[in-house]
Amino acid sequence: MVKIKNRTLQTIGEYAKGVISGNILKREEVRRRIPYITFIAFLMFLYIANSYQTQRLQRKYIRMNREVQELRAKSLSFTEKRMTSTRQSQIIKELNERNIDLEESVIPPFKLE
């Protein structure tokens, strides 16, 4: 059992030495598989680029979602201000504060035929 382990370690060591020195690329078996290795490396590159693109889009989505929430809150506050400022009592109050002499009509509106 120990001999098998030593032999396995030697084989791994020789393989690692061949990879580091570059001699492994001289073997015919490896040279035949270079197109496949290149294709797999290209796919890995695409996978990494896709994940970066997805993260960038997700950050943009979160930022825009926050901006929409802020704009919605502003819209609601402006709508509320508009609603209160166009009430009849508020208009009369504003006219009195500005000393504009307008009177309220006492005749109710009617439909022209």
PDB file of C-alpha atoms in Angstrom:
ATOM      1  CA  MET A   1       0.000   0.000   0.000  1.00  0.00           C
ATOM      2  CA  VAL A   2       2.834   2.400   0.838  1.00  0.00           C
ATOM      3  CA  LYS A   3       4.551   1.618  -2.468  1.00  0.00           C
ATOM      4  CA  ILE A   4       1.375   2.470  -4.352  1.00  0.00           C
ATOM      5  CA  LYS A   5       1.095   5.796  -2.501  1.00  0.00           C
ATOM      6  CA  ASN A   6       4.730   6.682  -3.221  1.00  0.00           C
ATOM      7  CA  ARG A   7       4.281   5.718  -6.866  1.00  0.00           C
ATOM      8  CA  THR A   8       1.134   7.861  -7.078  1.00  0.00           C
ATOM      9  CA  LEU A   9       2.936  10.808  -5.480  1.00  0.00           C
ATOM     10  CA  GLN A  10       5.826  10.390  -7.911  1.00  0.00           C
ATOM     11  CA  THR A  11       3.431  10.323 -10.847  1.00  0.00           C
ATOM     12  CA  ILE A  12       1.671  13.444  -9.613  1.00  0.00           C
ATOM     13  CA  GLY A  13       5.025  15.137  -9.051  1.00  0.00           C
ATOM     14  CA  GLU A  14       6.189  14.293 -12.578  1.00  0.00           C
ATOM     15  CA  TYR A  15       2.905  15.528 -14.037  1.00  0.00           C
ATOM     16  CA  ALA A  16       3.136  18.784 -12.060  1.00  0.00           C
ATOM     17  CA  LYS A  17       6.738  19.242 -13.171  1.00  0.00           C
ATOM     18  CA  GLY A  18       5.682  18.759 -16.810  1.00  0.00           C
ATOM     19  CA  VAL A  19       2.854  21.290 -16.447  1.00  0.00           C
ATOM     20  CA  ILE A  20       5.091  23.910 -14.833  1.00  0.00           C
ATOM     21  CA  SER A  21       7.945  23.471 -17.325  1.00  0.00           C
ATOM     22  CA  GLY A  22       5.600  23.438 -20.322  1.00  0.00           C
ATOM     23  CA  ASN A  23       6.776  20.038 -21.571  1.00  0.00           C
ATOM     24  CA  ILE A  24       3.242  18.720 -21.341  1.00  0.00           C
ATOM     25  CA  LEU A  25       2.328  20.814 -24.388  1.00  0.00           C
ATOM     26  CA  LYS A  26       4.773  18.784 -26.496  1.00  0.00           C
ATOM     27  CA  ARG A  27       2.774  15.603 -26.050  1.00  0.00           C
ATOM     28  CA  GLU A  28       0.640  14.604 -29.019  1.00  0.00           C
ATOM     29  CA  GLU A  29      -2.382  13.789 -26.839  1.00  0.00           C
ATOM     30  CA  VAL A  30      -2.450  17.300 -25.400  1.00  0.00           C
ATOM     31  CA  ARG A  31      -1.870  18.972 -28.777  1.00  0.00           C
ATOM     32  CA  ARG A  32      -4.898  17.186 -30.214  1.00  0.00           C
ATOM     33  CA  ARG A  33      -7.070  18.594 -27.434  1.00  0.00           C
ATOM     34  CA  ILE A  34      -5.878  22.209 -27.671  1.00  0.00           C
ATOM     35  CA  PRO A  35      -8.965  23.298 -29.695  1.00  0.00           C
ATOM     36  CA  TYR A  36     -11.246  21.835 -27.007  1.00  0.00           C
ATOM     37  CA  ILE A  37      -9.242  23.458 -24.233  1.00  0.00           C
ATOM     38  CA  THR A  38      -9.389  26.773 -26.081  1.00  0.00           C
ATOM     39  CA  PHE A  39     -13.154  26.407 -26.533  1.00  0.00           C
ATOM     40  CA  ILE A  40     -13.647  25.656 -22.836  1.00  0.00           C
ATOM     41  CA  ALA A  41     -11.473  28.658 -21.904  1.00  0.00           C
ATOM     42  CA  PHE A  42     -13.601  30.831 -24.204  1.00  0.00           C
ATOM     43  CA  LEU A  43     -16.792  29.539 -22.570  1.00  0.00           C
ATOM     44  CA  MET A  44     -15.356  30.286 -19.131  1.00  0.00           C
ATOM     45  CA  PHE A  45     -14.533  33.823 -20.287  1.00  0.00           C
ATOM     46  CA  LEU A  46     -18.120  34.275 -21.537  1.00  0.00           C
ATOM     47  CA  TYR A  47     -19.489  32.929 -18.251  1.00  0.00           C
ATOM     48  CA  ILE A  48     -17.427  35.401 -16.218  1.00  0.00           C
ATOM     49  CA  ALA A  49     -18.348  38.304 -18.517  1.00  0.00           C
ATOM     50  CA  ASN A  50     -22.017  37.356 -18.292  1.00  0.00           C
ATOM     51  CA  SER A  51     -21.933  37.279 -14.496  1.00  0.00           C
ATOM     52  CA  TYR A  52     -20.303  40.742 -14.383  1.00  0.00           C
ATOM     53  CA  GLN A  53     -22.923  42.075 -16.799  1.00  0.00           C
ATOM     54  CA  THR A  54     -25.710  40.591 -14.672  1.00  0.00           C
ATOM     55  CA  GLN A  55     -24.305  42.147 -11.496  1.00  0.00           C
ATOM     56  CA  ARG A  56     -24.024  45.531 -13.220  1.00  0.00           C
ATOM     57  CA  LEU A  57     -27.629  45.333 -14.427  1.00  0.00           C
ATOM     58  CA  GLN A  58     -28.815  44.285 -10.987  1.00  0.00           C
ATOM     59  CA  ARG A  59     -27.091  47.285  -9.360  1.00  0.00           C
ATOM     60  CA  LYS A  60     -28.649  49.554 -11.995  1.00  0.00           C
ATOM     61  CA  TYR A  61     -32.077  48.022 -11.347  1.00  0.00           C
ATOM     62  CA  ILE A  62     -31.767  48.599  -7.592  1.00  0.00           C
ATOM     63  CA  ARG A  63     -30.601  52.197  -8.120  1.00  0.00           C
ATOM     64  CA  MET A  64     -33.467  52.940 -10.520  1.00  0.00           C
ATOM     65  CA  ASN A  65     -35.988  51.282  -8.199  1.00  0.00           C
ATOM     66  CA  ARG A  66     -34.876  53.586  -5.362  1.00  0.00           C
ATOM     67  CA  GLU A  67     -35.160  56.581  -7.691  1.00  0.00           C
ATOM     68  CA  VAL A  68     -38.702  55.567  -8.711  1.00  0.00           C
ATOM     69  CA  GLN A  69     -39.698  55.282  -5.052  1.00  0.00           C
ATOM     70  CA  GLU A  70     -38.324  58.766  -4.347  1.00  0.00           C
ATOM     71  CA  LEU A  71     -40.127  60.225  -7.365  1.00  0.00           C
ATOM     72  CA  ARG A  72     -43.358  58.498  -6.332  1.00  0.00           C
ATOM     73  CA  ALA A  73     -43.086  60.050  -2.866  1.00  0.00           C
ATOM     74  CA  LYS A  74     -42.470  63.503  -4.400  1.00  0.00           C
ATOM     75  CA  SER A  75     -45.430  63.031  -6.718  1.00  0.00           C
ATOM     76  CA  LEU A  76     -47.696  62.162  -3.816  1.00  0.00           C
ATOM     77  CA  SER A  77     -46.591  65.200  -1.832  1.00  0.00           C
ATOM     78  CA  PHE A  78     -47.125  67.514  -4.838  1.00  0.00           C
ATOM     79  CA  THR A  79     -50.552  66.004  -5.465  1.00  0.00           C
ATOM     80  CA  GLU A  80     -51.498  66.547  -1.847  1.00  0.00           C
ATOM     81  CA  LYS A  81     -50.308  70.176  -1.981  1.00  0.00           C
ATOM     82  CA  ARG A  82     -52.241  70.746  -5.195  1.00  0.00           C
ATOM     83  CA  MET A  83     -55.389  69.237  -3.718  1.00  0.00           C
ATOM     84  CA  THR A  84     -55.237  71.424  -0.611  1.00  0.00           C
ATOM     85  CA  SER A  85     -54.367  74.593  -2.524  1.00  0.00           C
ATOM     86  CA  THR A  86     -57.313  74.240  -4.940  1.00  0.00           C
ATOM     87  CA  ARG A  87     -59.987  73.869  -2.275  1.00  0.00           C
ATOM     88  CA  GLN A  88     -62.522  76.638  -2.243  1.00  0.00           C
ATOM     89  CA  SER A  89     -61.768  77.611   1.347  1.00  0.00           C
ATOM     90  CA  GLN A  90     -58.042  77.777   0.607  1.00  0.00           C
ATOM     91  CA  ILE A  91     -58.605  79.939  -2.480  1.00  0.00           C
ATOM     92  CA  ILE A  92     -60.749  82.384  -0.500  1.00  0.00           C
ATOM     93  CA  LYS A  93     -58.102  82.521   2.215  1.00  0.00           C
ATOM     94  CA  GLU A  94     -55.378  83.280  -0.381  1.00  0.00           C
ATOM     95  CA  LEU A  95     -57.497  85.977  -1.994  1.00  0.00           C
ATOM     96  CA  ASN A  96     -58.059  87.650   1.375  1.00  0.00           C
ATOM     97  CA  GLU A  97     -54.353  87.490   2.236  1.00  0.00           C
ATOM     98  CA  ARG A  98     -53.465  89.163  -1.074  1.00  0.00           C
ATOM     99  CA  ASN A  99     -56.211  91.780  -0.705  1.00  0.00           C
ATOM    100  CA  ILE A 100     -57.932  90.805  -3.935  1.00  0.00           C
ATOM    101  CA  ASP A 101     -61.559  91.816  -3.905  1.00  0.00           C
ATOM    102  CA  LEU A 102     -63.434  88.945  -5.433  1.00  0.00           C
ATOM    103  CA  GLU A 103     -66.747  87.740  -4.200  1.00  0.00           C
ATOM    104  CA  GLU A 104     -68.172  84.296  -4.134  1.00  0.00           C
ATOM    105  CA  SER A 105     -71.104  83.724  -6.379  1.00  0.00           C
ATOM    106  CA  VAL A 106     -74.338  83.175  -4.511  1.00  0.00           C
ATOM    107  CA  ILE A 107     -76.141  81.887  -7.598  1.00  0.00           C
ATOM    108  CA  PRO A 108     -75.624  78.165  -8.042  1.00  0.00           C
ATOM    109  CA  PRO A 109     -74.328  76.959 -11.375  1.00  0.00           C
ATOM    110  CA  PHE A 110     -76.887  75.863 -13.966  1.00  0.00           C
ATOM    111  CA  LYS A 111     -76.803  73.997 -17.231  1.00  0.00           C
ATOM    112  CA  LEU A 112     -77.201  75.911 -20.466  1.00  0.00           C
ATOM    113  CA  GLU A 113     -79.536  74.382 -22.989  1.00  0.00           C
TER     114      GLU A 113
END
